[in-house]
PDB file of C-alpha atoms in Angstrom:
ATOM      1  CA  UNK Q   1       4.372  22.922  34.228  1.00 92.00           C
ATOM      2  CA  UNK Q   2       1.609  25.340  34.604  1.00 97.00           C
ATOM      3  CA  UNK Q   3      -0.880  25.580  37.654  1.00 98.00           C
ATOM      4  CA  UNK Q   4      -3.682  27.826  37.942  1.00 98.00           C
ATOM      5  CA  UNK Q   5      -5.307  29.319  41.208  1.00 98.00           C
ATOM      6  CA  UNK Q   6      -9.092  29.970  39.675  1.00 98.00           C
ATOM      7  CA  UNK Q   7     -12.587  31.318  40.988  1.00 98.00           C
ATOM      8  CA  UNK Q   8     -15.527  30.139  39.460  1.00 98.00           C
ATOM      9  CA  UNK Q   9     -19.277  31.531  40.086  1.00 98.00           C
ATOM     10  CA  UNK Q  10     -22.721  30.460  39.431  1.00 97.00           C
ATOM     11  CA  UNK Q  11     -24.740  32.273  37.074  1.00 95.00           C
ATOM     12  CA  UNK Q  12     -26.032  35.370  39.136  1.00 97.00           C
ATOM     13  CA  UNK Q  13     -22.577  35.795  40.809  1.00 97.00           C
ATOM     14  CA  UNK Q  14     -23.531  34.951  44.486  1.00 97.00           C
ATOM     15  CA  UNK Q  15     -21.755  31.815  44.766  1.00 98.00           C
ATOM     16  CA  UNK Q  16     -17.877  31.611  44.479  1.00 98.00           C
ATOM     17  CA  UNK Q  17     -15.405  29.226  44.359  1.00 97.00           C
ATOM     18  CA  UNK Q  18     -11.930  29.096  44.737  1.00 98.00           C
ATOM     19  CA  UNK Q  19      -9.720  26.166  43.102  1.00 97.00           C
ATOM     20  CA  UNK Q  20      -6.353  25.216  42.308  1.00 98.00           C
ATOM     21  CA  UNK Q  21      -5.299  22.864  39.063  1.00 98.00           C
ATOM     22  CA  UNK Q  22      -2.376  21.972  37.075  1.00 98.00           C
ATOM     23  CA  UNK Q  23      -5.045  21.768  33.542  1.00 97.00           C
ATOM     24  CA  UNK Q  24      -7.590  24.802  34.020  1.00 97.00           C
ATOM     25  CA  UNK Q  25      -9.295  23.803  30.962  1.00 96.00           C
ATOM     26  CA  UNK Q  26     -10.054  20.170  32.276  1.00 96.00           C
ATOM     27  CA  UNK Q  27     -10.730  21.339  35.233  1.00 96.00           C
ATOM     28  CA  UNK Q  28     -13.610  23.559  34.075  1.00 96.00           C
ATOM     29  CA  UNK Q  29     -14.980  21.249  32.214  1.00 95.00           C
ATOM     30  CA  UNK Q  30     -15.466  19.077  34.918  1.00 95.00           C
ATOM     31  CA  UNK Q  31     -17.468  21.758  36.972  1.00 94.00           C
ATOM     32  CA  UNK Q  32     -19.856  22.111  33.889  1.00 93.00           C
ATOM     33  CA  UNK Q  33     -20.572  18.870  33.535  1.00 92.00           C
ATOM     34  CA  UNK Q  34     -20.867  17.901  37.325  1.00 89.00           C
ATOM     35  CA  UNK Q  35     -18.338  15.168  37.347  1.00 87.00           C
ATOM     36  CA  UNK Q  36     -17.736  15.392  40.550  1.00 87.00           C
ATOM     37  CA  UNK Q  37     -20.308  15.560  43.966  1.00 90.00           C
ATOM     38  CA  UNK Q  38     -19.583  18.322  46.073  1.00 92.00           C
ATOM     39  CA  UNK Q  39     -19.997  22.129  46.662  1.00 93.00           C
ATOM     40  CA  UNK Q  40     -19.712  23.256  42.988  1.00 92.00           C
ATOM     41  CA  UNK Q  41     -22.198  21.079  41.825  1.00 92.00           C
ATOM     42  CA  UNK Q  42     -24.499  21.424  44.452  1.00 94.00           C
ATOM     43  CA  UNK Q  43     -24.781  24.942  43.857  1.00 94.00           C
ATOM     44  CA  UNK Q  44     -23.872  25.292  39.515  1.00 94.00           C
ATOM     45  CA  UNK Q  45     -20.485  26.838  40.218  1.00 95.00           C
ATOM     46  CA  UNK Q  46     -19.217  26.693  37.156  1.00 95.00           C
ATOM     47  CA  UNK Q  47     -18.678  30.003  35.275  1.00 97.00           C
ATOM     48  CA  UNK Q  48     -14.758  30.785  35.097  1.00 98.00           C
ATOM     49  CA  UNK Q  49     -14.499  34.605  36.357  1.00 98.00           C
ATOM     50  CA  UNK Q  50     -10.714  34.938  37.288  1.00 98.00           C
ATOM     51  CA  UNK Q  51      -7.472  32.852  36.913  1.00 98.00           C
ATOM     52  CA  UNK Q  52      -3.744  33.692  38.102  1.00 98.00           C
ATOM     53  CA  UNK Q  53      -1.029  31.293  36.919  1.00 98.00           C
ATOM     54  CA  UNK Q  54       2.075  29.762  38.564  1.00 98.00           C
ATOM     55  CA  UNK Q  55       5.024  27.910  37.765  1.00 98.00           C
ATOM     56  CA  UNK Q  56       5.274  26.587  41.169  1.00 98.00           C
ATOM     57  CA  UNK Q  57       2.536  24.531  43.126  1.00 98.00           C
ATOM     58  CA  UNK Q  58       3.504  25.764  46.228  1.00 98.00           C
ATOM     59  CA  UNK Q  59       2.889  29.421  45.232  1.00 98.00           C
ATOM     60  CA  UNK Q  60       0.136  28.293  43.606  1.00 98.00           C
ATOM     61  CA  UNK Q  61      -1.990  26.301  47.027  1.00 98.00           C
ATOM     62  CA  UNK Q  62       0.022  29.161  49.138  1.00 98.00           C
ATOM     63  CA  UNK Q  63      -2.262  31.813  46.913  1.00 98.00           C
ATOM     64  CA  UNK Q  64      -5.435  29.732  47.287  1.00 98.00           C
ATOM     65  CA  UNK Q  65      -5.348  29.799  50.615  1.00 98.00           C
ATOM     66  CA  UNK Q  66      -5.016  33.406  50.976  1.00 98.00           C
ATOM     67  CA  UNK Q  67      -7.648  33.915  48.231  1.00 98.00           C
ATOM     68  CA  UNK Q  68      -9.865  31.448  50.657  1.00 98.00           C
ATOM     69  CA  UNK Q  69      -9.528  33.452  54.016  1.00 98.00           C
ATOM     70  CA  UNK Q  70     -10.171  36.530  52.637  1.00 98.00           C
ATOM     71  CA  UNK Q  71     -13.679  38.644  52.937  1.00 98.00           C
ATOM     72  CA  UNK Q  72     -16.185  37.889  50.527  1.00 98.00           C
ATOM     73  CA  UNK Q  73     -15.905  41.654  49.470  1.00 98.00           C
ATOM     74  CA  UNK Q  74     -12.305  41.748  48.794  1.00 98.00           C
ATOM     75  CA  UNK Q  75     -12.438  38.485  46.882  1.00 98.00           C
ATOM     76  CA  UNK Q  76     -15.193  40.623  44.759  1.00 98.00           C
ATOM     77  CA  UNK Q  77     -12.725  43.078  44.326  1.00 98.00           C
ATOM     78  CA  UNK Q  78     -10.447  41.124  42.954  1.00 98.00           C
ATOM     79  CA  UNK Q  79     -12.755  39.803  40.166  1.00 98.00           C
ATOM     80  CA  UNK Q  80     -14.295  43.109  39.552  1.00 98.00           C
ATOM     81  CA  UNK Q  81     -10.511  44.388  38.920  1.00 98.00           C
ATOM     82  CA  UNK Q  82      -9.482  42.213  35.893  1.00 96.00           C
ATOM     83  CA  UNK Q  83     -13.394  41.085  35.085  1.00 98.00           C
ATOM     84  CA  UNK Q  84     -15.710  44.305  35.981  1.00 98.00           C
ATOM     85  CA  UNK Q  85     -18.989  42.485  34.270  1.00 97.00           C
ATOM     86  CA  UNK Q  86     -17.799  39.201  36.101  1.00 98.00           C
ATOM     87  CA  UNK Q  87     -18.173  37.516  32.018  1.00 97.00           C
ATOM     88  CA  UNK Q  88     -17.360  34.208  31.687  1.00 97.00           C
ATOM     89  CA  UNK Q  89     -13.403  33.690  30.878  1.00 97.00           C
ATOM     90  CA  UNK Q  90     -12.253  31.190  28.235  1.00 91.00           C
ATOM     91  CA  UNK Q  91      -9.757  28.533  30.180  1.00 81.00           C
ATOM     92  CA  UNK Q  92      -6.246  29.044  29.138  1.00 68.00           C
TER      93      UNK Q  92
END
C-alpha cells in the first residue's frame, strides 16, 4: 500500500496545509468539496501543490511531522523546488 504526505494551498498561495493519506486522490476530493469541518475548509485549502509517497505509514506521519515544524519559508522552498509556479498537481 501507498501513503502520501501532501500540502495543499488556497488559491493565492498564503494558506498551506500539510496532510497525510493512504488514497491522495480521495483525499483531495474531499478538501474540494468541503466534506469535512475544519481548517481546510474554513480557509479553501484545497489546491494540491506537492506530494511525496511512502510505502510505510510510519515514514510517512514521521515526514509530516517534520514537514509541520518546519518554517513557513522552508516549507515554501520545498514547493517552489518540484512546483516553482505552485500549479495545481493532478492526485496520483
Amino acid at each position: 500500500m501507498n501513503y502520501y504526505v501532501y500540502i495543499t494551498a488556497n488559491k493565492d498561495n498564503k494558506t498551506i496545509y500539510i496532510g497525510v493519506t493512504d488514497n491522495l486522490p480521495r483525499r483531495i476530493h474531499e478538501h474540494k468539496t468541503g466534506l469535512h469541518n475544519g481548517f481546510t475548509k474554513k480557509y479553501n485549502v484545497d489546491k494540491l501543490v506537492y506530494a511525496e509517497q511512502f510505502e510505510d505509514i510510519n515514514f510517512a506521519i514521521k515526514r509530516e511531522k517534520q514537514l509541520k515544524g518546519w518554517k513557513r519559508d522552508k516549507k515554501d522552498a520545498l514547493i517552489s523546488q518540484s512546483n516553482p509556479e505552485w500549479e495545481e498537481l493532478q492526485p496520483y
